[in-house]
mmCIF file of C-alpha atoms in Angstrom:
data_model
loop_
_atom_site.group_PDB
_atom_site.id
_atom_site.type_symbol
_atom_site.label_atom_id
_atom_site.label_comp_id
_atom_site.label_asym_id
_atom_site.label_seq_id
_atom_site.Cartn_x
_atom_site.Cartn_y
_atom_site.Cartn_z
ATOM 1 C CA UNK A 1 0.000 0.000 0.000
ATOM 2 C CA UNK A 2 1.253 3.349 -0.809
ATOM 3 C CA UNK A 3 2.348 5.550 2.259
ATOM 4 C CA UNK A 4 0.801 8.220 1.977
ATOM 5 C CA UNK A 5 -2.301 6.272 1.700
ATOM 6 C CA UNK A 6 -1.362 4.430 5.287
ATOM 7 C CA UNK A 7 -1.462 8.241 7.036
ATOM 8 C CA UNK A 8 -4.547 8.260 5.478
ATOM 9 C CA UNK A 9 -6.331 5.268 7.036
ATOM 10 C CA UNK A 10 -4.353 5.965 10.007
ATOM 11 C CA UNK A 11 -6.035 9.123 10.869
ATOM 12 C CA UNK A 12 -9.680 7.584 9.314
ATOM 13 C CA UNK A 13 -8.867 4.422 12.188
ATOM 14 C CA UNK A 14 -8.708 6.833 14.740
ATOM 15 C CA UNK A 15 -11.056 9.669 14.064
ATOM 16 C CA UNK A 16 -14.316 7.575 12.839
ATOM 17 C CA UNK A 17 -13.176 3.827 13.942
ATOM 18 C CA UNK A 18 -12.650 2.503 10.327
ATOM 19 C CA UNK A 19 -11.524 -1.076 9.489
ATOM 20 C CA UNK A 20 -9.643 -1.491 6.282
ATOM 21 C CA UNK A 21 -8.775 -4.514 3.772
ATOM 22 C CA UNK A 22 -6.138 -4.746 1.282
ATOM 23 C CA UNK A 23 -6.213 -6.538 -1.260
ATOM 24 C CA UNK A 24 -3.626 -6.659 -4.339
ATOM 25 C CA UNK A 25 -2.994 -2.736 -4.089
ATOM 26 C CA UNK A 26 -6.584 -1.866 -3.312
ATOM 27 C CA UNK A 27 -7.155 -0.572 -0.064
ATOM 28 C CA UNK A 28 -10.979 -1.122 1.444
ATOM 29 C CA UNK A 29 -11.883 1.045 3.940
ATOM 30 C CA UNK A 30 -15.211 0.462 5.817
ATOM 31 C CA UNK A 31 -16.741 3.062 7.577
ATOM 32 C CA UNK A 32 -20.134 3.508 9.796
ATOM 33 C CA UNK A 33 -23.064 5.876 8.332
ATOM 34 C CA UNK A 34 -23.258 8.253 10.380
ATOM 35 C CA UNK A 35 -19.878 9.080 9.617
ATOM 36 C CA UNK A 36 -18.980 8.921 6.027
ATOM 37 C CA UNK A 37 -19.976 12.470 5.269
ATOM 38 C CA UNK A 38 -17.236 13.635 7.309
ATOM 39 C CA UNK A 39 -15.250 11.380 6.101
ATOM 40 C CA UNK A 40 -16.011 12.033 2.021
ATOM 41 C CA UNK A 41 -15.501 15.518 3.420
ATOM 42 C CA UNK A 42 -11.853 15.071 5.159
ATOM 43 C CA UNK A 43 -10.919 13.175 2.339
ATOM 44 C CA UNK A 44 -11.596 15.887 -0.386
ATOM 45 C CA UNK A 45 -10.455 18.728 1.327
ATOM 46 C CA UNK A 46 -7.490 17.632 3.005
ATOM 47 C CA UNK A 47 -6.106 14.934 1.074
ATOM 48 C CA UNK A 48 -7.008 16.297 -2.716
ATOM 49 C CA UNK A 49 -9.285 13.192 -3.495
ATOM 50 C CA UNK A 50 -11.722 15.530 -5.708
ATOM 51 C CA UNK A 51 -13.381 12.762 -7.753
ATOM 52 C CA UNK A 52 -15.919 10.479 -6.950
ATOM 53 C CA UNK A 53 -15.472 8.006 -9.269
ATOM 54 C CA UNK A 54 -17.695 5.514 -8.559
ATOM 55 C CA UNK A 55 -20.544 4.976 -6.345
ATOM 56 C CA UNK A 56 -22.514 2.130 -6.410
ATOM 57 C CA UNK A 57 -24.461 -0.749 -3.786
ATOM 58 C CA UNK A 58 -23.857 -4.498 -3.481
ATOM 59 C CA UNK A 59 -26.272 -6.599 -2.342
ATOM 60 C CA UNK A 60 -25.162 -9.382 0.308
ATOM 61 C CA UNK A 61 -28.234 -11.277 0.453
ATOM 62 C CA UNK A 62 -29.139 -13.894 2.366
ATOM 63 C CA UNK A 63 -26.880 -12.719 4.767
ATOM 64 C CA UNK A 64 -29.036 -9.565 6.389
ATOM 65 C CA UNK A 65 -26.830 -7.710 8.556
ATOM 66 C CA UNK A 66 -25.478 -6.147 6.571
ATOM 67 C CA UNK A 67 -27.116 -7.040 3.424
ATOM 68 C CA UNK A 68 -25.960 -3.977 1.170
ATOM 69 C CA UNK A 69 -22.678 -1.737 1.256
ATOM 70 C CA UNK A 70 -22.614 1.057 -0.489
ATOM 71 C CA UNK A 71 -19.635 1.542 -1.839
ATOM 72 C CA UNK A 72 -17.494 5.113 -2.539
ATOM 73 C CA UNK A 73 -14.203 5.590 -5.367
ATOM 74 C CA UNK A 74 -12.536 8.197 -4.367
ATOM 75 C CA UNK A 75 -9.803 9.477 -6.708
ATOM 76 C CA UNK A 76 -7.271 11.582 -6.614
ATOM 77 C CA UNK A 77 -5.436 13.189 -9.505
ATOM 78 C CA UNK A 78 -3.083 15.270 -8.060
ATOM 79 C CA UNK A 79 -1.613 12.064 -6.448
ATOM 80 C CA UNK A 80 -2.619 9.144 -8.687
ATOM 81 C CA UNK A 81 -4.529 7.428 -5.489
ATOM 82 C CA UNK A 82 -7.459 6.231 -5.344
ATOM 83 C CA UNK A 83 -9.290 4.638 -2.213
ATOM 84 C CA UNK A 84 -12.327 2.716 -1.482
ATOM 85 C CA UNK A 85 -15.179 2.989 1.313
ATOM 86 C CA UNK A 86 -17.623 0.873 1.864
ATOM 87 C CA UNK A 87 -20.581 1.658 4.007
ATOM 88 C CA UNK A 88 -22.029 -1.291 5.442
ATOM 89 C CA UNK A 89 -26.243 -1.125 5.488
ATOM 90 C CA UNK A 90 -28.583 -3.088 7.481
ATOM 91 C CA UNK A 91 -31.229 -5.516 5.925
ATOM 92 C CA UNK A 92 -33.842 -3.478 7.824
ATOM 93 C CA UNK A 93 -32.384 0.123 8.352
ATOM 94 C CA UNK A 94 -31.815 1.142 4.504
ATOM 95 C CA UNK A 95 -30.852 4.930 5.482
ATOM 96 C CA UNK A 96 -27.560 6.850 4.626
ATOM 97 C CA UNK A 97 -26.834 9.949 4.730
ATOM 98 C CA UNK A 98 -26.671 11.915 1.415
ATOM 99 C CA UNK A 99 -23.085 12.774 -0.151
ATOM 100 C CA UNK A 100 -24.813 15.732 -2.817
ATOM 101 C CA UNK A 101 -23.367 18.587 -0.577
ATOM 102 C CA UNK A 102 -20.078 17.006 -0.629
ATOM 103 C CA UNK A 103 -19.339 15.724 -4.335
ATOM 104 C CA UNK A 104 -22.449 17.322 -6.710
ATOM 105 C CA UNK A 105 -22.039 14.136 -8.833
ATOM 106 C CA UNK A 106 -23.927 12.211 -5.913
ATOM 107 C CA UNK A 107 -26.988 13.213 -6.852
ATOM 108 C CA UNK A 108 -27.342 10.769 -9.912
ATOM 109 C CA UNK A 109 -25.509 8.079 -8.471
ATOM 110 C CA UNK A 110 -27.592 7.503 -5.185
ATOM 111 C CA UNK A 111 -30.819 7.905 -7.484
ATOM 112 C CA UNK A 112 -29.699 4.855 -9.515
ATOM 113 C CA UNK A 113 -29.136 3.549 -5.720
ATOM 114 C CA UNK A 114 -32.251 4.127 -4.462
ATOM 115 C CA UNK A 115 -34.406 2.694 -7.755
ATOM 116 C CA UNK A 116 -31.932 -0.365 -7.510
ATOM 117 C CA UNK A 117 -31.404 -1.338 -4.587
ATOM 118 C CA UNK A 118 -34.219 0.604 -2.205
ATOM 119 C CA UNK A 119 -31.730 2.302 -0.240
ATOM 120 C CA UNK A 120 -32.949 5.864 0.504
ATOM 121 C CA UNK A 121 -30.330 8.872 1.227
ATOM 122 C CA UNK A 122 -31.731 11.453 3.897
ATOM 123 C CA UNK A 123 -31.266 14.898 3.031
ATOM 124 C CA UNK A 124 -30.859 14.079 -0.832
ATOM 125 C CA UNK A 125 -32.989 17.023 -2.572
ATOM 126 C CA UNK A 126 -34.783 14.992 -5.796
ATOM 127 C CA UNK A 127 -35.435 11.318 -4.584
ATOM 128 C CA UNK A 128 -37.210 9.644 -7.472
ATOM 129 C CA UNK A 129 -36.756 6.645 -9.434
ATOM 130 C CA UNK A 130 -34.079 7.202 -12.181
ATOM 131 C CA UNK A 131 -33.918 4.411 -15.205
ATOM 132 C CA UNK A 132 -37.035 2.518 -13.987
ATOM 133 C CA UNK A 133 -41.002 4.269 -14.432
ATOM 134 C CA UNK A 134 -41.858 5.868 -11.568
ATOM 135 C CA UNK A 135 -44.858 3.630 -11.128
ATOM 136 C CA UNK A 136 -42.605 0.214 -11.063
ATOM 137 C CA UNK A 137 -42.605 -1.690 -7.820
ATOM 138 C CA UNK A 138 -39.194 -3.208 -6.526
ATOM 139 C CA UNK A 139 -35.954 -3.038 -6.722
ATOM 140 C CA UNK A 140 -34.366 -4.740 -9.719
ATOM 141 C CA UNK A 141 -30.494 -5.242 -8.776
ATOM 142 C CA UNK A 142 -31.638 -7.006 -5.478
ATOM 143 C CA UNK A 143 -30.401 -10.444 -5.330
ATOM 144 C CA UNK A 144 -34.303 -11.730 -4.419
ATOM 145 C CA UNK A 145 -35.458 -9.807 -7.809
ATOM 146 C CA UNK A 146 -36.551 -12.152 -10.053
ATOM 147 C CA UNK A 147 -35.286 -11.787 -13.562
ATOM 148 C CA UNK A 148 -38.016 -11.301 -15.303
ATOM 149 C CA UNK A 149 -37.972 -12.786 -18.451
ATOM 150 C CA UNK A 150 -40.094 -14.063 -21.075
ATOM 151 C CA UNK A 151 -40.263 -17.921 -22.358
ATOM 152 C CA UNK A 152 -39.120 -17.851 -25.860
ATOM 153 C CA UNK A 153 -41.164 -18.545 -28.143
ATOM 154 C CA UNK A 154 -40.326 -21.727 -30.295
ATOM 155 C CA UNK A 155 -41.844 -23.281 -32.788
ATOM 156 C CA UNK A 156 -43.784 -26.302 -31.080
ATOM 157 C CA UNK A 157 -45.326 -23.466 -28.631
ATOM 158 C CA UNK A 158 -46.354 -20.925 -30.833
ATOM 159 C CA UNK A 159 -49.616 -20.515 -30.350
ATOM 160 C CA UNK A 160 -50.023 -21.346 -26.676
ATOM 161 C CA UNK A 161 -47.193 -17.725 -25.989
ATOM 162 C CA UNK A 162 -49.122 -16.473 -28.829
ATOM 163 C CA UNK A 163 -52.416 -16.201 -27.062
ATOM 164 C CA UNK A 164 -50.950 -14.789 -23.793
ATOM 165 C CA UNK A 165 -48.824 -12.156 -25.938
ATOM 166 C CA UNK A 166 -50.325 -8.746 -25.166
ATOM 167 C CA UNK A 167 -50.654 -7.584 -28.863
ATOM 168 C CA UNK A 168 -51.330 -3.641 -29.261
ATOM 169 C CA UNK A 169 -54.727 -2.634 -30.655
ATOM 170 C CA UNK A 170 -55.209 -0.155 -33.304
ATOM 171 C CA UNK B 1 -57.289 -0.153 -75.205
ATOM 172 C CA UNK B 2 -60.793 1.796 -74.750
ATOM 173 C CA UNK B 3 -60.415 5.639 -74.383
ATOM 174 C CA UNK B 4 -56.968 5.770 -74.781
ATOM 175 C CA UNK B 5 -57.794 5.045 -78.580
ATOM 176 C CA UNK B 6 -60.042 8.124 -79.127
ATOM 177 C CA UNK B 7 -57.629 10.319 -77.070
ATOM 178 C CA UNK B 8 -54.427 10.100 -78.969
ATOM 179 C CA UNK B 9 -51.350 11.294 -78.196
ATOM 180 C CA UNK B 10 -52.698 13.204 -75.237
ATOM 181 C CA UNK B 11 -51.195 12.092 -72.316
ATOM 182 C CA UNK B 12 -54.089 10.718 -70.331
ATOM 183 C CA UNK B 13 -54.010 7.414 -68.380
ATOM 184 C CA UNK B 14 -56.763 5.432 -66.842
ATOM 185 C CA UNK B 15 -56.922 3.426 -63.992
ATOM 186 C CA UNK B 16 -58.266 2.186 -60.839
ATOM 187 C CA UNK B 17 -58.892 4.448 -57.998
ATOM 188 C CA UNK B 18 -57.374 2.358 -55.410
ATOM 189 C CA UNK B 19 -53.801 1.967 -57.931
ATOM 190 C CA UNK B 20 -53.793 5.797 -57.999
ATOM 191 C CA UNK B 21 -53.785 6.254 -54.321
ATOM 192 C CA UNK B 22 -51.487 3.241 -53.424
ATOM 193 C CA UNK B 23 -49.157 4.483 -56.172
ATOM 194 C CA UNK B 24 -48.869 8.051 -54.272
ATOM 195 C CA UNK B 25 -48.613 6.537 -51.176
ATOM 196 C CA UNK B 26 -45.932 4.337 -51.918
ATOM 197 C CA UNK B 27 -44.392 6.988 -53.429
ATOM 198 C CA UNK B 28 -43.593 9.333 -51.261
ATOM 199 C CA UNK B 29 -43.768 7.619 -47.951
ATOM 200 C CA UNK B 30 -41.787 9.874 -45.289
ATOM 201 C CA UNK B 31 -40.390 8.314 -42.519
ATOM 202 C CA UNK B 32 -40.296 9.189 -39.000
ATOM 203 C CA UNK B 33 -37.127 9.457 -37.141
ATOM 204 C CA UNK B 34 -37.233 7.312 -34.535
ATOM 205 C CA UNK B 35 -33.822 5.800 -33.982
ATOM 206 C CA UNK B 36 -33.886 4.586 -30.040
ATOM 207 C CA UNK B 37 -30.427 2.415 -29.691
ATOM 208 C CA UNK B 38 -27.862 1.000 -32.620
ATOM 209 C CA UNK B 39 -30.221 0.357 -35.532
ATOM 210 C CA UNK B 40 -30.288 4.212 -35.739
ATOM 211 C CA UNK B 41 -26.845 3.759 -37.031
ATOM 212 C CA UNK B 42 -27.921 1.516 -39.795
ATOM 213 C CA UNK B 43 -30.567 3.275 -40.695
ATOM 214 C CA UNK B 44 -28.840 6.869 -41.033
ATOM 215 C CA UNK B 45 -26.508 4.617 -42.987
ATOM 216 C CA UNK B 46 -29.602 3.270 -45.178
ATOM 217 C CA UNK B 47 -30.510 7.178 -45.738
ATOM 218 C CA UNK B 48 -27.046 8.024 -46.545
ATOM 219 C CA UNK B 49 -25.109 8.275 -49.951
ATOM 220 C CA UNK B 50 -24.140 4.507 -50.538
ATOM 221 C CA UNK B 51 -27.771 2.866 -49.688
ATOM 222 C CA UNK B 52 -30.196 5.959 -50.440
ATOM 223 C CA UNK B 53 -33.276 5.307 -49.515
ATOM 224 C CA UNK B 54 -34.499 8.949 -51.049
ATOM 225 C CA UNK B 55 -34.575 6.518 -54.045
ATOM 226 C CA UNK B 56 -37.597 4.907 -52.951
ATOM 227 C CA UNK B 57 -38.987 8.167 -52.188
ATOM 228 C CA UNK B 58 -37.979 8.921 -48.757
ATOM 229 C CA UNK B 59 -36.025 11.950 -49.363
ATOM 230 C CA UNK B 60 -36.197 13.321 -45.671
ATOM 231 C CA UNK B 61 -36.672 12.082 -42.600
ATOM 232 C CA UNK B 62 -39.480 13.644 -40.208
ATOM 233 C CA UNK B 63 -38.414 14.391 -36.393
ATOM 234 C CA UNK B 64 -42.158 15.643 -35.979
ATOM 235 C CA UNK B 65 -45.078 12.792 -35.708
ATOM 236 C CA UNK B 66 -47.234 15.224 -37.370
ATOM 237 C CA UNK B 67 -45.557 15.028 -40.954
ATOM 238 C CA UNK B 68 -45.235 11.434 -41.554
ATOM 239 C CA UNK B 69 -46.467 8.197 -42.912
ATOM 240 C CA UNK B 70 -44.031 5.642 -41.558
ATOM 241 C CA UNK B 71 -42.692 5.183 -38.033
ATOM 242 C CA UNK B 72 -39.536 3.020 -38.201
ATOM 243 C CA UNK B 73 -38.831 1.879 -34.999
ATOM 244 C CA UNK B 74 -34.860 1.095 -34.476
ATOM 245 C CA UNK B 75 -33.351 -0.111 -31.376
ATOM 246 C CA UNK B 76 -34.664 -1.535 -28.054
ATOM 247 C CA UNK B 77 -38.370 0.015 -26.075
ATOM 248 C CA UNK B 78 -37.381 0.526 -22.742
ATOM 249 C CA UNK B 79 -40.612 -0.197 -20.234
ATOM 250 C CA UNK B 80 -40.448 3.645 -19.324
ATOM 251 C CA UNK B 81 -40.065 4.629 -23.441
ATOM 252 C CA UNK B 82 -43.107 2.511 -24.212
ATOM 253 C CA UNK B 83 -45.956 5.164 -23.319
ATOM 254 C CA UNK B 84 -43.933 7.530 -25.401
ATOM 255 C CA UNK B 85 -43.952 5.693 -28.092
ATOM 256 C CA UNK B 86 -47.638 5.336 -28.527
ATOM 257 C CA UNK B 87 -47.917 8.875 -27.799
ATOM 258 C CA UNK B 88 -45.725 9.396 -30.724
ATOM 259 C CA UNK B 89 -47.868 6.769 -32.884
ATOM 260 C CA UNK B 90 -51.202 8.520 -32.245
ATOM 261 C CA UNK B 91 -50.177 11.578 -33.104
ATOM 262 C CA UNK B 92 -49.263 10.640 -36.245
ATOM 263 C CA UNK B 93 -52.320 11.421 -39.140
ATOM 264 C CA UNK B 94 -53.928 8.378 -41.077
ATOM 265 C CA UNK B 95 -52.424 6.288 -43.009
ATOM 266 C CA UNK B 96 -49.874 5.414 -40.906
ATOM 267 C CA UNK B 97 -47.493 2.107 -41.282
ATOM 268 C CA UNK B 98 -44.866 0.590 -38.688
ATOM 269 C CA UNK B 99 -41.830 -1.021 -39.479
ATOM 270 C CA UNK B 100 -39.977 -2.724 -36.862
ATOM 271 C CA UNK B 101 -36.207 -3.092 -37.461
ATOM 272 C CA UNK B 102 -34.416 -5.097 -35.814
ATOM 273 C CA UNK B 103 -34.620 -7.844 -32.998
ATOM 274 C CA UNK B 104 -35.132 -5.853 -30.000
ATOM 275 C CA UNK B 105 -38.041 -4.079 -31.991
ATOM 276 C CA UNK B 106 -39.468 -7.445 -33.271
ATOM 277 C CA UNK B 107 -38.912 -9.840 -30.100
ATOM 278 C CA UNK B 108 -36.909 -8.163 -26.925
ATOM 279 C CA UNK B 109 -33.813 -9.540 -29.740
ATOM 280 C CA UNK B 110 -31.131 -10.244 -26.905
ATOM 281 C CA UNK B 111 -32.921 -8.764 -23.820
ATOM 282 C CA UNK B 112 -35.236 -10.792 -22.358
ATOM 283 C CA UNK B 113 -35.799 -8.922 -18.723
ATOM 284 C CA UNK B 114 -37.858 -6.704 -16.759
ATOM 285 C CA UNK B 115 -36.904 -3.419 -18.137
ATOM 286 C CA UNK B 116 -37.372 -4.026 -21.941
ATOM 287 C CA UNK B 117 -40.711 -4.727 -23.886
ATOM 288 C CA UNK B 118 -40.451 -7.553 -25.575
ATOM 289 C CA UNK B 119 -41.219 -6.448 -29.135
ATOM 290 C CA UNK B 120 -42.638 -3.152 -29.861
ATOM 291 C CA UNK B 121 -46.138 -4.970 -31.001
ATOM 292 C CA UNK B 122 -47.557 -4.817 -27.523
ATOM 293 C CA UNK B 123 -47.015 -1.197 -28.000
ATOM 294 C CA UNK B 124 -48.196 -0.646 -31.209
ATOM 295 C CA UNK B 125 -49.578 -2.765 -34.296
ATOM 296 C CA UNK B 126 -46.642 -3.406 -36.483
ATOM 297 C CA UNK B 127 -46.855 -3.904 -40.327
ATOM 298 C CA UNK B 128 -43.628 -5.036 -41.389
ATOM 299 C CA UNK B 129 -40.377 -6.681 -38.928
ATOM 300 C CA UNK B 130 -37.257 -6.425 -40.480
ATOM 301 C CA UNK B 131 -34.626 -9.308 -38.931
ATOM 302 C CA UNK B 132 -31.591 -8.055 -38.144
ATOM 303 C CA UNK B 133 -29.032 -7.075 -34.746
ATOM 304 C CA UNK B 134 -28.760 -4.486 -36.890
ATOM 305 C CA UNK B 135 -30.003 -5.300 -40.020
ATOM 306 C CA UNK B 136 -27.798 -4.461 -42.967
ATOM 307 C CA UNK B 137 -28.684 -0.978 -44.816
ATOM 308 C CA UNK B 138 -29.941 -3.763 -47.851
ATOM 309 C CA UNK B 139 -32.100 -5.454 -45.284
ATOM 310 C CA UNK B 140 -34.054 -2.417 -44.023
ATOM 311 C CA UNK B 141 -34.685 -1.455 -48.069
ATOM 312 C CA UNK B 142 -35.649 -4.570 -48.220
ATOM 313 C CA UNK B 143 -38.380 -4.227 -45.570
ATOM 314 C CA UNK B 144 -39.631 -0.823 -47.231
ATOM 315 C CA UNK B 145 -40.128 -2.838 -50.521
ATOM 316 C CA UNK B 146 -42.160 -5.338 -48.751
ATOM 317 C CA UNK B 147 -44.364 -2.168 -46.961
ATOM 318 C CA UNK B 148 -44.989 -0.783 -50.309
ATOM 319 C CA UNK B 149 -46.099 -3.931 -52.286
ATOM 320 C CA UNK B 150 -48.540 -4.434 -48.933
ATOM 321 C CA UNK B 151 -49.647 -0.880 -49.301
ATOM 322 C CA UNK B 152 -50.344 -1.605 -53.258
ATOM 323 C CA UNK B 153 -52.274 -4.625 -52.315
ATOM 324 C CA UNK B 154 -54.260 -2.665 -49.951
ATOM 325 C CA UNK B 155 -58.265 -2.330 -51.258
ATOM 326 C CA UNK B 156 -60.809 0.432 -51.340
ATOM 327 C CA UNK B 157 -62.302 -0.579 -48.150
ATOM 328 C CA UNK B 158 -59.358 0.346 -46.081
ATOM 329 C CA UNK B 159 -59.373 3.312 -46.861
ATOM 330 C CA UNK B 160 -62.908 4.149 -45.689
ATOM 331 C CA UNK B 161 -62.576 3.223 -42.391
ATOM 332 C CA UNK B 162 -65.628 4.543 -40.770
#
């Protein structure tokens, strides 16, 4: 791991009681909720990690606590590091605090989150569904989703997907 | 031969009503631009120089629903696209025609989930499907020439649809 990333996790271990992983040069750091703004906050002013690459959820199920973590890419150019942190969520306590005040490119990204996965952000000023309608019920990317797919239609069952095709009318 | 005897040289042709209007139809059939996903590519390419498709009479391509005949619909209906798209459809005037192009337009083509419509006939009644992931330039000229000989086999009492 680079060095000047180990100050970094240093001073994230003691200020917000982080535990990290490392695994072949990617450093995970996992962090509680109620303290990743501040810590999305140290880390961009202090320590030049302007970009928020990526943020996205993964969903853990069956295992429910937690089920999701949310993850954060932070990336910094002025340095060529970039670092991870994962938020871990609870099966039955989907709530994080919103990241839009710190990186404005959060606002998108925990959208997508919230019509994927169902995890809402408190304070986040537009929540509504984002690639989905915003009459659809669930959560696609959850693991218990079902796919949703249609039987294909072959030749020796034609007409019996046929009849329960819902053809447009005129 | 019948009046075209007594007329001469005069430049006057007879024929059926329903051959008159078919022929004008078929003629000048303008398209609607409605390329959703990579079969727009092939069919700007089918409107370009090499495959011209202004040879067969579409010489431009509509963006507004309200000045065409023919809605070609290229690429994949998303479930949150599909009430668009029939807005789109009714606001175009009769006679209208639908060509799907492409498998995601005919069948869901490779994406059979929750989020795409699985063939843009649930959405709206579709005249002609045109195979394809995309279909070559040829192919999609090919499904216009199909359109118009259906639309020159169509009879008098589709067009008086009361």
């Amino acid at each position: 791991m680079d060095t000047r990333l180990e100050k970094i996790i240093k001073v994230l271990q003691e200020k917000a009681s982080a535990t990290y992983e490392e695994f072949r040069g990617e450093v995970h750091v996992f962090i509680n909720a109620g303290q990743i703004v501040d810590a999305l906050t140290f880390l961009r002013d202090e320590h030049q990690f302007s970009l928020l690459s990526v943020m996205t959820a993964v969903d853990y199920w069956p295992q429910d606590n937690p089920r999701f973590h949310v993850i954060y890419q932070l990336t910094s150019l002025t340095q060529n590091l970039s670092i991870q942190l994962r938020v871990p969520v609870n099966g039955n306590q989907l709530k994080v605090p919103t990241a839009t005040r710190v990186f404005e490119v959060a606002n998108w990204r925990e959208r997508e989150i919230l019509d994927m996965f169902g995890i809402e952000f408190e304070g986040h000023p537009d929540p509504r569904r984002i690639l989905m309608p915003e009459d659809w019920e669930g959560h696609p990317l959850r693991k218990d989703y079902p796919l949703g797919y249609e039987e294909p239609q072959f030749t020796f069952n034609f007409e019996e997907i046929d009849l329960r095709k819902p053809y447009a009318k005129e | 031969m019948g009046v075209e005897q007594k007329l001469g040289n005069m430049g006057v042709v007879t024929t059926t009503l329903e051959t008159a209007v078919n022929w004008a139809r078929t003629n000048a059939m303008w398209p609607m631009q409605f390329g959703l996903a990579c079969c727009a590519i092939e069919m700007m390419s089918a409107q370009a120089a090499t495959y011209d498709m202004s040879r067969f009479g579409m010489e431009l391509m509509r963006p507004s629903p309200r000045q065409s005949d023919l809605m070609i619909v290229a690429g994949r209906v998303s479930r949150k696209m599909a009430p668009v798209l029939r807005r789109l459809y009714d606001q175009m005037p009769e006679p209208k025609w639908v060509i799907a192009m492409g498998d995601c337009a005919s069948c869901g083509g490779v994406f059979n989930n929750y989020a795409i419509v699985q063939g843009v006939d649930e959405v709206v009644p579709v005249d002609v499907y045109v195979a394809g992931c995309p279909p070559r330039p040829e192919a999609l000229i090919h499904g216009v020439v199909t359109l118009f000989e259906k639309v020159k086999g169509e009879k008098f009492e589709d067009f008086v649809k009361a």
